[in-house]
Short mmCIF file of C-alpha atoms in Angstrom, two decimals:
data_model
loop_
_atom_site.label_atom_id
_atom_site.label_comp_id
_atom_site.label_asym_id
_atom_site.label_seq_id
_atom_site.Cartn_x
_atom_site.Cartn_y
_atom_site.Cartn_z
CA MET A 1 -38.80 28.59 18.85
CA ASN A 2 -41.69 26.30 19.59
CA ASN A 3 -44.05 28.26 17.43
CA PHE A 4 -41.70 27.69 14.44
CA LEU A 5 -42.18 23.93 14.88
CA TYR A 6 -45.92 23.81 14.70
CA GLY A 7 -47.04 21.11 12.33
CA LEU A 8 -43.81 19.05 12.27
CA THR A 9 -43.70 15.45 13.39
CA GLY A 10 -40.79 13.14 14.06
CA ASP A 11 -38.14 13.73 16.69
CA ILE A 12 -36.89 17.40 16.74
CA VAL A 13 -33.48 18.38 17.89
CA THR A 14 -32.51 22.03 18.13
CA PRO A 15 -28.91 23.30 18.27
CA PHE A 16 -29.03 23.68 22.14
CA ASN A 17 -30.33 20.19 23.05
CA PRO A 18 -27.52 18.55 24.93
CA THR A 19 -27.38 15.66 22.31
CA TYR A 20 -27.06 18.13 19.47
CA ASN A 21 -23.32 18.00 18.85
CA GLU A 22 -23.21 14.20 18.95
CA ALA A 23 -26.25 14.06 16.68
CA ARG A 24 -24.78 16.39 14.03
CA GLN A 25 -21.27 14.99 13.76
CA GLY A 26 -20.45 14.02 10.18
CA PHE A 27 -17.53 12.21 8.94
CA ASN A 28 -15.55 15.33 8.31
CA SER A 29 -15.45 16.96 11.73
CA ALA A 30 -13.59 19.96 10.24
CA ILE A 31 -16.95 21.22 8.97
CA GLN A 32 -18.92 22.93 11.70
CA GLN A 33 -22.47 24.05 10.77
CA PHE A 34 -25.55 24.89 12.87
CA PRO A 35 -28.95 24.05 11.41
CA LEU A 36 -32.06 25.74 12.78
CA ILE A 37 -33.79 22.41 13.21
CA ILE A 38 -33.08 18.75 12.81
CA VAL A 39 -36.04 16.42 12.23
CA TYR A 40 -35.44 12.70 12.84
CA CYS A 41 -38.04 11.18 10.55
CA VAL A 42 -39.56 7.77 11.29
CA THR A 43 -42.20 7.62 8.60
CA GLU A 44 -42.79 9.04 5.10
CA THR A 45 -45.40 11.34 6.66
CA ASP A 46 -42.64 12.82 8.93
CA VAL A 47 -40.68 13.58 5.69
CA SER A 48 -43.50 15.07 3.94
CA ASN A 49 -44.48 17.35 6.89
CA ALA A 50 -40.79 18.57 7.07
CA VAL A 51 -40.75 19.46 3.48
CA ILE A 52 -44.14 21.31 3.60
CA TRP A 53 -43.06 23.06 6.84
CA SER A 54 -39.83 24.29 5.31
CA ARG A 55 -41.57 25.71 2.22
CA ARG A 56 -44.16 27.50 4.46
CA HIS A 57 -41.47 29.14 6.49
CA CYS A 58 -38.92 29.59 3.76
CA VAL A 59 -36.23 27.56 5.64
CA PRO A 60 -33.70 25.73 3.38
CA ILE A 61 -33.74 21.98 3.38
CA ARG A 62 -30.68 19.72 3.89
CA ILE A 63 -31.05 15.92 3.62
CA ARG A 64 -29.03 13.59 5.84
CA SER A 65 -28.77 9.82 5.98
CA GLY A 66 -25.21 8.80 6.95
CA GLY A 67 -24.00 12.37 7.11
CA HIS A 68 -20.87 11.76 5.08
CA ASN A 69 -20.88 14.44 2.57
CA TYR A 70 -17.19 15.54 2.28
CA GLU A 71 -18.16 19.23 1.85
CA GLY A 72 -20.89 19.15 4.54
CA TYR A 73 -23.81 19.55 2.09
CA SER A 74 -26.01 17.28 4.27
CA ASN A 75 -25.87 19.99 6.93
CA GLY A 76 -25.97 23.82 6.87
CA ASP A 77 -26.38 26.88 8.92
CA CYS A 78 -29.87 28.05 9.54
CA THR A 79 -31.40 25.09 7.72
CA LEU A 80 -33.87 22.35 8.34
CA VAL A 81 -32.05 19.02 8.31
CA ILE A 82 -34.27 16.13 7.24
CA ASP A 83 -32.49 13.19 8.93
CA ILE A 84 -33.78 9.83 7.70
CA SER A 85 -31.34 7.65 9.59
CA LYS A 86 -34.11 6.09 11.68
CA MET A 87 -35.87 4.83 8.46
CA ASN A 88 -33.90 1.69 8.19
CA ASP A 89 -36.24 -1.24 7.49
CA MET A 90 -35.17 -3.87 4.91
CA GLN A 91 -36.80 -6.72 3.09
CA ILE A 92 -35.57 -9.48 0.66
CA ASN A 93 -37.85 -11.07 -1.92
CA GLU A 94 -36.02 -14.09 -3.14
CA ARG A 95 -38.67 -14.91 -5.67
CA SER A 96 -38.25 -11.68 -7.39
CA ASN A 97 -34.51 -11.47 -6.48
CA GLU A 98 -35.02 -8.04 -4.98
CA LEU A 99 -33.79 -6.15 -1.92
CA THR A 100 -35.93 -3.15 -0.66
CA VAL A 101 -34.61 -0.80 1.92
CA GLN A 102 -35.76 2.38 3.37
CA GLY A 103 -33.65 5.57 2.72
CA GLY A 104 -31.76 5.69 6.06
CA VAL A 105 -29.93 2.27 5.91
CA THR A 106 -26.17 2.24 6.02
CA ASN A 107 -23.61 0.05 4.30
CA LYS A 108 -23.19 -1.94 7.60
CA LEU A 109 -26.88 -2.53 8.01
CA VAL A 110 -27.29 -3.74 4.42
CA TYR A 111 -24.20 -5.86 4.42
CA GLU A 112 -25.25 -7.69 7.63
CA PHE A 113 -28.81 -8.19 6.35
CA VAL A 114 -28.10 -9.51 2.92
CA ALA A 115 -25.16 -11.67 4.26
CA SER A 116 -27.49 -13.49 6.56
CA LYS A 117 -29.26 -14.64 3.46
CA GLY A 118 -26.12 -15.55 1.61
CA TYR A 119 -25.88 -12.52 -0.68
CA PRO A 120 -23.17 -9.89 -1.33
CA PHE A 121 -24.05 -6.23 -1.97
CA PRO A 122 -22.19 -3.73 -4.24
CA GLY A 123 -21.94 -1.15 -1.40
CA GLY A 124 -19.18 1.23 -0.20
CA THR A 125 -16.20 0.62 2.03
CA CYS A 126 -17.14 2.76 5.01
CA PRO A 127 -19.75 1.04 7.23
CA THR A 128 -21.52 4.18 8.40
CA VAL A 129 -22.20 5.76 4.85
CA GLY A 130 -25.92 6.04 3.95
CA VAL A 131 -26.66 3.77 1.04
CA SER A 132 -29.20 6.27 -0.50
CA GLY A 133 -26.48 8.96 -0.88
CA TYR A 134 -23.92 6.37 -1.95
CA ALA A 135 -26.02 4.83 -4.71
CA LEU A 136 -27.63 8.01 -6.00
CA GLY A 137 -24.16 9.49 -6.60
CA GLY A 138 -23.13 6.47 -8.66
CA GLY A 139 -21.69 4.25 -5.82
CA TRP A 140 -18.10 3.15 -6.10
CA GLY A 141 -17.37 0.05 -3.97
CA LEU A 142 -15.13 -2.99 -3.95
CA SER A 143 -17.59 -5.09 -5.86
CA CYS A 144 -18.12 -2.57 -8.63
CA ARG A 145 -15.98 -4.23 -11.36
CA ASN A 146 -17.86 -7.43 -10.77
CA PHE A 147 -21.46 -6.17 -10.18
CA GLY A 148 -21.35 -2.57 -11.37
CA LEU A 149 -21.75 0.57 -9.38
CA GLY A 150 -24.27 0.82 -6.62
CA CYS A 151 -26.73 2.69 -8.87
CA ASP A 152 -26.54 -0.07 -11.47
CA SER A 153 -28.49 -2.43 -9.24
CA LEU A 154 -31.17 0.00 -8.56
CA LYS A 155 -34.57 -1.14 -9.77
CA GLU A 156 -36.92 1.51 -8.21
CA ILE A 157 -36.76 4.50 -5.91
CA GLU A 158 -39.44 6.32 -3.90
CA LEU A 159 -38.95 9.82 -2.97
CA ILE A 160 -40.79 12.70 -1.25
CA ASN A 161 -41.01 15.56 -3.91
CA TYR A 162 -41.07 19.39 -3.38
CA GLU A 163 -44.85 19.35 -2.69
CA GLY A 164 -44.37 16.68 0.13
CA ILE A 165 -45.86 13.92 -2.16
CA ALA A 166 -44.44 10.48 -2.44
CA ILE A 167 -43.61 9.45 -6.04
CA LYS A 168 -41.99 6.38 -7.43
CA ALA A 169 -39.46 6.26 -10.28
CA ASN A 170 -38.31 3.19 -12.28
CA ARG A 171 -37.75 2.34 -16.00
CA GLU A 172 -41.43 2.54 -16.78
CA ASN A 173 -42.69 5.37 -14.46
CA ASN A 174 -40.92 8.78 -14.14
CA CYS A 175 -38.18 7.14 -16.10
CA ASP A 176 -36.31 10.43 -16.65
CA LEU A 177 -36.11 10.97 -12.88
CA PHE A 178 -34.96 7.39 -12.39
CA TRP A 179 -32.20 7.99 -15.01
CA ALA A 180 -31.17 11.24 -13.19
CA CYS A 181 -31.08 9.53 -9.78
CA ARG A 182 -28.56 6.98 -10.88
CA GLY A 183 -25.57 9.21 -10.73
CA ALA A 184 -26.94 12.65 -9.89
CA GLY A 185 -29.69 12.14 -7.39
CA GLY A 186 -28.08 12.90 -4.09
CA GLY A 187 -30.20 15.69 -2.54
CA ASN A 188 -31.20 17.10 -5.95
CA PHE A 189 -34.73 15.87 -6.55
CA GLY A 190 -36.27 14.95 -3.27
CA VAL A 191 -35.83 12.90 -0.08
CA ILE A 192 -35.34 9.19 -0.81
CA VAL A 193 -37.57 7.01 1.44
CA SER A 194 -37.23 3.66 -0.26
CA MET A 195 -35.06 1.94 -2.83
CA THR A 196 -35.27 -1.43 -4.53
CA PHE A 197 -32.20 -3.20 -5.77
CA ASN A 198 -31.69 -6.23 -7.88
CA LEU A 199 -29.82 -8.74 -5.70
CA ALA A 200 -26.41 -10.08 -6.88
CA PRO A 201 -25.88 -13.84 -7.08
CA LYS A 202 -25.32 -15.62 -3.76
CA VAL A 203 -21.70 -16.24 -2.76
CA SER A 204 -20.18 -18.36 0.01
CA ASN A 205 -16.75 -16.86 0.20
CA VAL A 206 -14.59 -14.14 -1.38
CA THR A 207 -10.94 -13.33 -1.04
CA LEU A 208 -9.76 -10.34 0.88
CA ILE A 209 -6.55 -8.72 -0.46
CA GLU A 210 -4.32 -6.54 1.81
CA ILE A 211 -0.87 -5.46 0.80
CA ASP A 212 1.29 -2.93 2.66
CA TYR A 213 4.62 -1.32 1.81
CA LEU A 214 6.05 0.78 4.70
CA ASN A 215 9.06 3.25 4.76
CA VAL A 216 9.54 3.38 1.07
CA HIS A 217 11.17 6.02 -1.21
CA GLU A 218 9.59 8.35 -3.79
CA GLN A 219 11.03 6.10 -6.58
CA GLU A 220 9.07 3.15 -5.12
CA GLN A 221 5.89 5.09 -5.07
CA GLU A 222 6.42 6.04 -8.74
CA GLU A 223 6.93 2.36 -9.68
CA PHE A 224 3.75 1.50 -7.71
CA LEU A 225 1.79 3.89 -9.92
CA LEU A 226 3.30 2.40 -12.99
CA VAL A 227 2.40 -1.15 -11.87
CA TRP A 228 -1.11 0.02 -10.99
CA GLN A 229 -1.94 1.44 -14.40
CA GLU A 230 -0.41 -1.58 -16.31
CA TRP A 231 -2.14 -4.16 -14.02
CA LEU A 232 -5.54 -2.49 -14.43
CA LYS A 233 -5.40 -2.87 -18.27
CA THR A 234 -5.97 -6.63 -18.12
CA ALA A 235 -7.36 -7.21 -14.63
CA ASP A 236 -10.04 -9.77 -14.18
CA LYS A 237 -13.38 -8.00 -13.63
CA ARG A 238 -14.09 -10.09 -10.47
CA ILE A 239 -11.44 -8.10 -8.67
CA THR A 240 -11.78 -4.48 -7.43
CA LEU A 241 -8.92 -2.67 -5.72
CA ILE A 242 -8.12 0.59 -3.85
CA GLY A 243 -4.48 1.56 -4.29
CA ARG A 244 -2.85 4.31 -2.27
CA VAL A 245 0.50 6.17 -2.11
CA TYR A 246 0.74 8.25 1.05
CA HIS A 247 2.97 10.13 3.51
CA SER A 248 1.96 9.85 7.16
CA SER A 249 3.47 11.19 10.33
CA GLU A 250 3.58 7.70 11.78
CA ASP A 251 4.70 5.54 8.75
CA GLY A 252 6.52 8.02 6.49
CA LEU A 253 6.16 7.30 2.81
CA GLY A 254 4.08 4.19 2.06
CA MET A 255 1.69 2.37 -0.28
CA LEU A 256 -1.04 -0.06 0.18
CA ILE A 257 -3.55 -2.08 -1.72
CA ARG A 258 -7.02 -3.27 -0.37
CA GLY A 259 -9.55 -5.29 -2.49
CA ILE A 260 -11.97 -8.01 -2.81
CA PHE A 261 -11.79 -10.88 -5.37
CA TYR A 262 -14.83 -12.99 -6.07
CA GLY A 263 -12.71 -16.18 -6.39
CA SER A 264 -10.07 -18.22 -4.48
CA ALA A 265 -7.04 -16.99 -2.61
CA GLU A 266 -4.77 -18.97 -4.90
CA ALA A 267 -6.11 -17.24 -7.98
CA ALA A 268 -5.89 -13.90 -6.30
CA LYS A 269 -2.18 -14.33 -5.43
CA GLU A 270 -1.47 -15.07 -9.15
CA MET A 271 -3.46 -11.98 -10.15
CA MET A 272 -1.49 -9.81 -7.71
CA ALA A 273 1.98 -11.18 -8.63
CA ASP A 274 3.14 -7.73 -10.03
CA PHE A 275 2.25 -5.99 -6.75
CA LEU A 276 3.73 -8.80 -4.56
CA ALA A 277 6.99 -8.48 -6.42
CA LEU A 278 7.49 -4.87 -5.39
CA ASP A 279 10.03 -4.41 -2.55
CA LYS A 280 8.74 -4.36 1.02
CA ALA A 281 5.37 -5.98 0.16
CA GLU A 282 3.76 -7.56 3.25
CA TYR A 283 0.50 -9.12 2.50
CA ASN A 284 -2.58 -10.98 3.67
CA ILE A 285 -4.59 -12.74 0.96
CA GLU A 286 -7.34 -14.73 2.66
CA PHE A 287 -10.49 -16.63 1.74
CA MET A 288 -13.42 -15.66 4.01
CA THR A 289 -17.00 -14.77 3.95
CA PHE A 290 -18.25 -11.63 2.18
CA LEU A 291 -19.33 -10.20 5.47
CA GLU A 292 -15.97 -10.84 7.18
CA ALA A 293 -14.17 -9.10 4.18
CA VAL A 294 -16.21 -5.94 4.28
CA THR A 295 -16.16 -5.73 8.09
CA ILE A 296 -12.38 -5.91 8.01
CA ILE A 297 -12.02 -3.21 5.37
CA GLY A 298 -14.66 -0.98 7.14
CA SER A 299 -12.94 -1.36 10.49
CA VAL A 300 -10.20 1.25 9.73
CA TYR A 301 -12.66 4.06 9.27
CA PRO A 302 -12.81 6.55 12.19
CA ALA A 303 -15.93 7.95 13.68
CA SER A 304 -14.93 11.41 12.32
CA GLU A 305 -11.78 13.19 11.18
CA LYS A 306 -10.61 16.56 9.83
CA PHE A 307 -9.75 16.37 6.28
CA GLN A 308 -9.83 18.15 2.96
CA SER A 309 -9.90 16.23 -0.40
CA ALA A 310 -10.53 16.50 -4.12
CA SER A 311 -11.27 13.81 -6.62
CA ARG A 312 -10.69 13.31 -10.42
CA PHE A 313 -11.03 10.65 -13.07
CA ALA A 314 -8.06 9.09 -14.77
CA PHE A 315 -8.62 8.08 -18.43
CA ARG A 316 -5.10 7.58 -19.70
CA ASP A 317 -1.65 6.31 -18.63
CA PHE A 318 0.60 8.81 -16.90
CA THR A 319 4.07 9.37 -18.18
CA SER A 320 7.21 8.87 -16.09
CA ASN A 321 7.37 12.70 -15.40
CA GLU A 322 3.67 12.83 -14.47
CA ARG A 323 4.04 10.01 -12.05
CA THR A 324 7.04 11.89 -10.43
CA GLU A 325 4.87 14.93 -10.12
CA LEU A 326 2.05 13.03 -8.56
CA VAL A 327 4.29 11.52 -5.96
CA ASP A 328 5.80 15.03 -5.32
CA LEU A 329 2.31 16.39 -4.50
CA ILE A 330 2.39 14.48 -1.24
CA ARG A 331 6.13 14.59 -0.50
CA ARG A 332 5.71 17.55 1.76
CA ARG A 333 2.68 17.56 4.02
CA SER A 334 0.95 20.70 5.07
CA SER A 335 1.53 22.24 8.56
CA GLY A 336 -0.22 20.17 11.08
CA SER A 337 -1.11 17.36 8.63
CA VAL A 338 -0.69 13.87 9.94
CA PHE A 339 -1.51 12.21 6.57
CA ALA A 340 -1.39 13.16 2.89
CA GLY A 341 -2.21 10.64 0.16
CA ILE A 342 -3.42 9.90 -3.35
CA SER A 343 -5.97 7.03 -3.41
CA LEU A 344 -6.74 5.17 -6.63
CA TYR A 345 -10.20 3.51 -6.98
CA ALA A 346 -10.40 0.95 -9.80
CA LEU A 347 -12.97 1.15 -12.57
CA GLY A 348 -13.60 -0.83 -15.57
CA GLY A 349 -15.13 -4.23 -15.71
CA ARG A 350 -18.90 -4.18 -15.28
CA VAL A 351 -18.78 -0.42 -14.79
CA SER A 352 -17.58 0.26 -18.28
CA GLU A 353 -19.95 -2.36 -19.84
CA ILE A 354 -22.88 -0.07 -19.16
CA GLY A 355 -23.36 2.84 -21.72
CA THR A 356 -22.31 6.25 -20.84
CA ASP A 357 -25.82 7.58 -21.43
CA ASP A 358 -27.70 4.70 -19.78
CA THR A 359 -27.48 6.43 -16.37
CA ALA A 360 -26.60 9.88 -15.18
CA PHE A 361 -23.17 8.66 -14.11
CA TYR A 362 -20.99 10.02 -16.91
CA TYR A 363 -17.60 8.67 -16.42
CA ARG A 364 -18.14 5.03 -17.40
CA ASN A 365 -15.07 4.74 -19.38
CA ALA A 366 -12.51 6.08 -16.86
CA ASN A 367 -9.76 3.79 -15.72
CA TYR A 368 -10.03 4.82 -12.04
CA ILE A 369 -10.91 7.59 -9.60
CA MET A 370 -8.06 9.52 -8.01
CA TRP A 371 -8.59 11.14 -4.54
CA LEU A 372 -6.12 13.64 -3.08
CA GLU A 373 -6.37 14.02 0.66
CA THR A 374 -4.82 15.68 3.68
CA VAL A 375 -5.78 14.93 7.30
CA TRP A 376 -5.08 17.07 10.36
CA GLU A 377 -5.93 16.81 14.06
CA ASN A 378 -5.49 20.26 15.58
CA PRO A 379 -8.24 22.72 14.30
CA VAL A 380 -5.80 25.61 14.07
CA TYR A 381 -4.25 23.94 10.99
CA ALA A 382 -7.53 23.86 8.95
CA LYS A 383 -6.71 26.84 6.75
CA GLU A 384 -3.26 25.65 5.79
CA ASN A 385 -4.58 22.19 4.93
CA ARG A 386 -7.31 23.44 2.77
CA GLU A 387 -4.91 25.68 0.96
CA TRP A 388 -2.50 22.67 0.47
CA ILE A 389 -5.23 20.99 -1.56
CA ASP A 390 -6.16 24.24 -3.40
CA ILE A 391 -2.52 24.65 -4.45
CA ARG A 392 -2.18 21.03 -5.73
CA PHE A 393 -5.57 20.55 -7.38
CA PRO A 394 -4.72 22.53 -10.63
CA TYR A 395 -1.97 19.96 -11.55
CA LEU A 396 -4.30 17.02 -10.88
CA GLU A 397 -7.02 18.79 -12.85
CA ALA A 398 -4.66 19.26 -15.80
CA ILE A 399 -3.91 15.54 -16.25
CA THR A 400 -7.40 14.20 -15.67
CA MET A 401 -11.03 14.70 -16.55
CA GLY A 402 -14.09 15.42 -14.43
CA SER A 403 -14.71 14.84 -10.54
CA TYR A 404 -16.72 12.23 -8.65
CA VAL A 405 -19.83 13.84 -7.06
CA ASN A 406 -19.59 11.46 -4.09
CA PHE A 407 -16.17 12.89 -3.39
CA PRO A 408 -17.13 16.58 -3.85
CA TYR A 409 -14.72 19.52 -3.83
CA GLY A 410 -16.22 23.00 -3.05
CA GLU A 411 -13.57 24.92 -5.08
CA ILE A 412 -14.53 23.47 -8.48
CA TYR A 413 -15.38 26.37 -10.80
CA ASN A 414 -17.82 24.68 -13.24
CA TYR A 415 -18.95 21.85 -11.00
CA LEU A 416 -21.85 20.79 -13.05
CA ARG A 417 -19.66 20.03 -16.10
CA GLU A 418 -16.94 18.40 -13.86
CA TYR A 419 -19.47 16.16 -12.05
CA TYR A 420 -21.87 15.26 -14.74
CA GLY A 421 -20.14 16.08 -18.19
CA THR A 422 -22.59 16.54 -21.05
CA HIS A 423 -25.36 15.17 -18.90
CA ALA A 424 -25.60 18.43 -17.07
CA THR A 425 -27.93 20.09 -19.69
CA VAL A 426 -30.36 17.17 -19.45
CA LEU A 427 -30.15 17.03 -15.65
CA LYS A 428 -31.16 20.74 -15.49
CA LYS A 429 -34.30 20.07 -17.44
CA ILE A 430 -35.17 17.13 -15.18
CA LYS A 431 -34.50 19.25 -12.12
CA GLN A 432 -36.87 21.96 -13.40
CA LYS A 433 -39.59 19.30 -14.13
CA TYR A 434 -39.41 17.60 -10.77
CA ASP A 435 -38.31 20.53 -8.51
CA PRO A 436 -39.55 23.62 -10.21
CA LYS A 437 -39.40 25.66 -7.03
CA ASN A 438 -35.76 24.52 -6.46
CA ILE A 439 -36.63 23.41 -2.91
CA PHE A 440 -33.89 20.78 -2.84
CA ALA A 441 -30.88 23.08 -3.18
CA PHE A 442 -27.41 23.24 -1.66
CA PRO A 443 -24.11 24.95 -2.68
CA GLN A 444 -23.34 22.38 -5.47
CA SER A 445 -26.82 21.29 -6.46
CA ILE A 446 -27.96 21.10 -10.01
CA GLU A 447 -29.58 24.46 -9.51
CA ARG A 448 -27.87 26.95 -7.14
CA ALA A 449 -29.38 27.43 -3.73
CA ASN A 450 -31.89 30.15 -3.31
CA PHE A 451 -31.68 32.66 -0.55
CA TYR A 452 -34.60 32.21 1.82
CA THR A 453 -35.08 35.71 3.34
CA GLU A 454 -37.67 34.59 5.82
CA GLY A 455 -35.65 31.60 6.96
CA ALA A 456 -32.65 33.94 7.28
CA SER A 457 -34.65 36.33 9.32
CA LEU A 458 -35.71 33.46 11.60
CA CYS A 459 -32.10 32.48 12.17
CA GLN A 460 -31.08 36.12 12.89
CA GLN A 461 -33.88 36.35 15.53
CA TYR A 462 -32.80 33.12 17.29
CA PRO A 463 -32.13 34.07 20.78
CA PHE A 464 -28.98 32.00 21.06
CA LYS A 465 -27.19 33.03 17.92
CA ASP A 466 -24.21 34.24 19.75
CA GLU A 467 -23.95 30.95 21.67
CA MET A 468 -24.07 29.17 18.29
CA GLU A 469 -20.97 31.08 17.17
CA GLY A 470 -19.18 30.19 20.36
CA LYS A 471 -19.94 26.55 20.05
CA ARG A 472 -18.62 26.63 16.49
CA ASN A 473 -15.38 27.75 17.76
CA GLU A 474 -15.10 25.19 20.53
CA ILE A 475 -15.90 22.09 18.63
CA GLY A 476 -13.04 20.17 17.23
CA ALA A 477 -10.57 21.07 19.91
CA GLU A 478 -9.67 17.47 20.52
CA ASN A 479 -8.29 14.62 18.50
CA TYR A 480 -10.87 12.27 16.98
CA ARG A 481 -8.55 10.24 14.76
CA GLY A 482 -8.02 6.90 16.42
CA PHE A 483 -6.83 4.58 13.64
CA ARG A 484 -4.00 3.88 11.38
CA TYR A 485 -4.38 3.92 7.62
CA VAL A 486 -2.33 0.73 7.35
CA SER A 487 -4.31 -1.81 9.21
CA LYS A 488 -2.62 -3.92 11.86
CA ARG A 489 -4.59 -7.07 12.48
#
């Protein structure tokens, strides 16, 4: 194996290093994949060398920052994984009102850094998600109705291209690439090594909103969906919410609301009156620092879990019959499932004020994102849970439009159209211009992955191939899920 690694720099981890399994665990531990090599890059030169080496040896590339791709596209069997998680330097320039971060930073790192200077940041809810993947896929977060999606604050990116060369993209230089990377950039055009964001205005405090409804009935979940869609029509853009109807093994049927309001707790209570009037509402609406709020919301996420999910965009109100059908989707959980739910991610506000064609993110005018999910703990139930999603997805698809690329679903037939709408044609041209060899490819990339015969040959010759398969069957035999979806603080 050592001769394969000649010319690479950075820290290299092979599948049989004792730290491998810990290093490769992504958010969805139901996905077990075994790359040929993982390179932990520390510098741009490390990234460049890894790209050049992969081309020379015809080994497919995967790019990993936080490792949170829901379908495992930041990993892969017999691939070279370029892991940039160690590239996490950050700088603030208050004169130009800019934040510059390396490609490996996570939500948590950015939140803590900007908050120390008094700023918020329109990042995601999970603390360990990589900001580069988050922002380049659009970037929904609990500040998006106030500040826009994560990609809307982007001012410049620097990436390592298919030749191993660093190039910058902004509104003046490589502007087509910059356009594409704001909504369709995750893994498609190169390895992001640096991003510059415009800073949001400083804030002292925000209001955290938490409302729980436990042990409810189907009719109450249907009413919740009605309140949600009516409330969102006139919602103040300073408030962004996640709503959820769910069925868990511990709580039975339930609902919840989580959100952030850039204003006072008193004003937030008035805005949430329709939700608070629903039966069984238990709430905490509290004025606190921005960092405290995002830390509390992020605290419910597990290190890893086994799940399958699918996402869609809602553009219209659902009828009474449709709301009944939606609730019915989760009334019966799959065999082995400990949780099934439909999550609602509010859009509108600043998101819809930006033109549909101003960035590659196509679904500017959607009301919200819907996310159907099932979670299991025992790996023997993986097949049943995946089929549970597959069976329910067609109904969700019939009443919605398009899918969110940051919540990917591998069974979408025409995924380019579903993720990017009419932007798909333009994105193919930009892909051909900036990655003509299709080096940055994966199962749902803008151009389908090539088959690297030499790389496949290397993997077949690997002396521990049988051991790889054995390890695949062993991993996941224990319960990772150590949190409850309804927070108990």
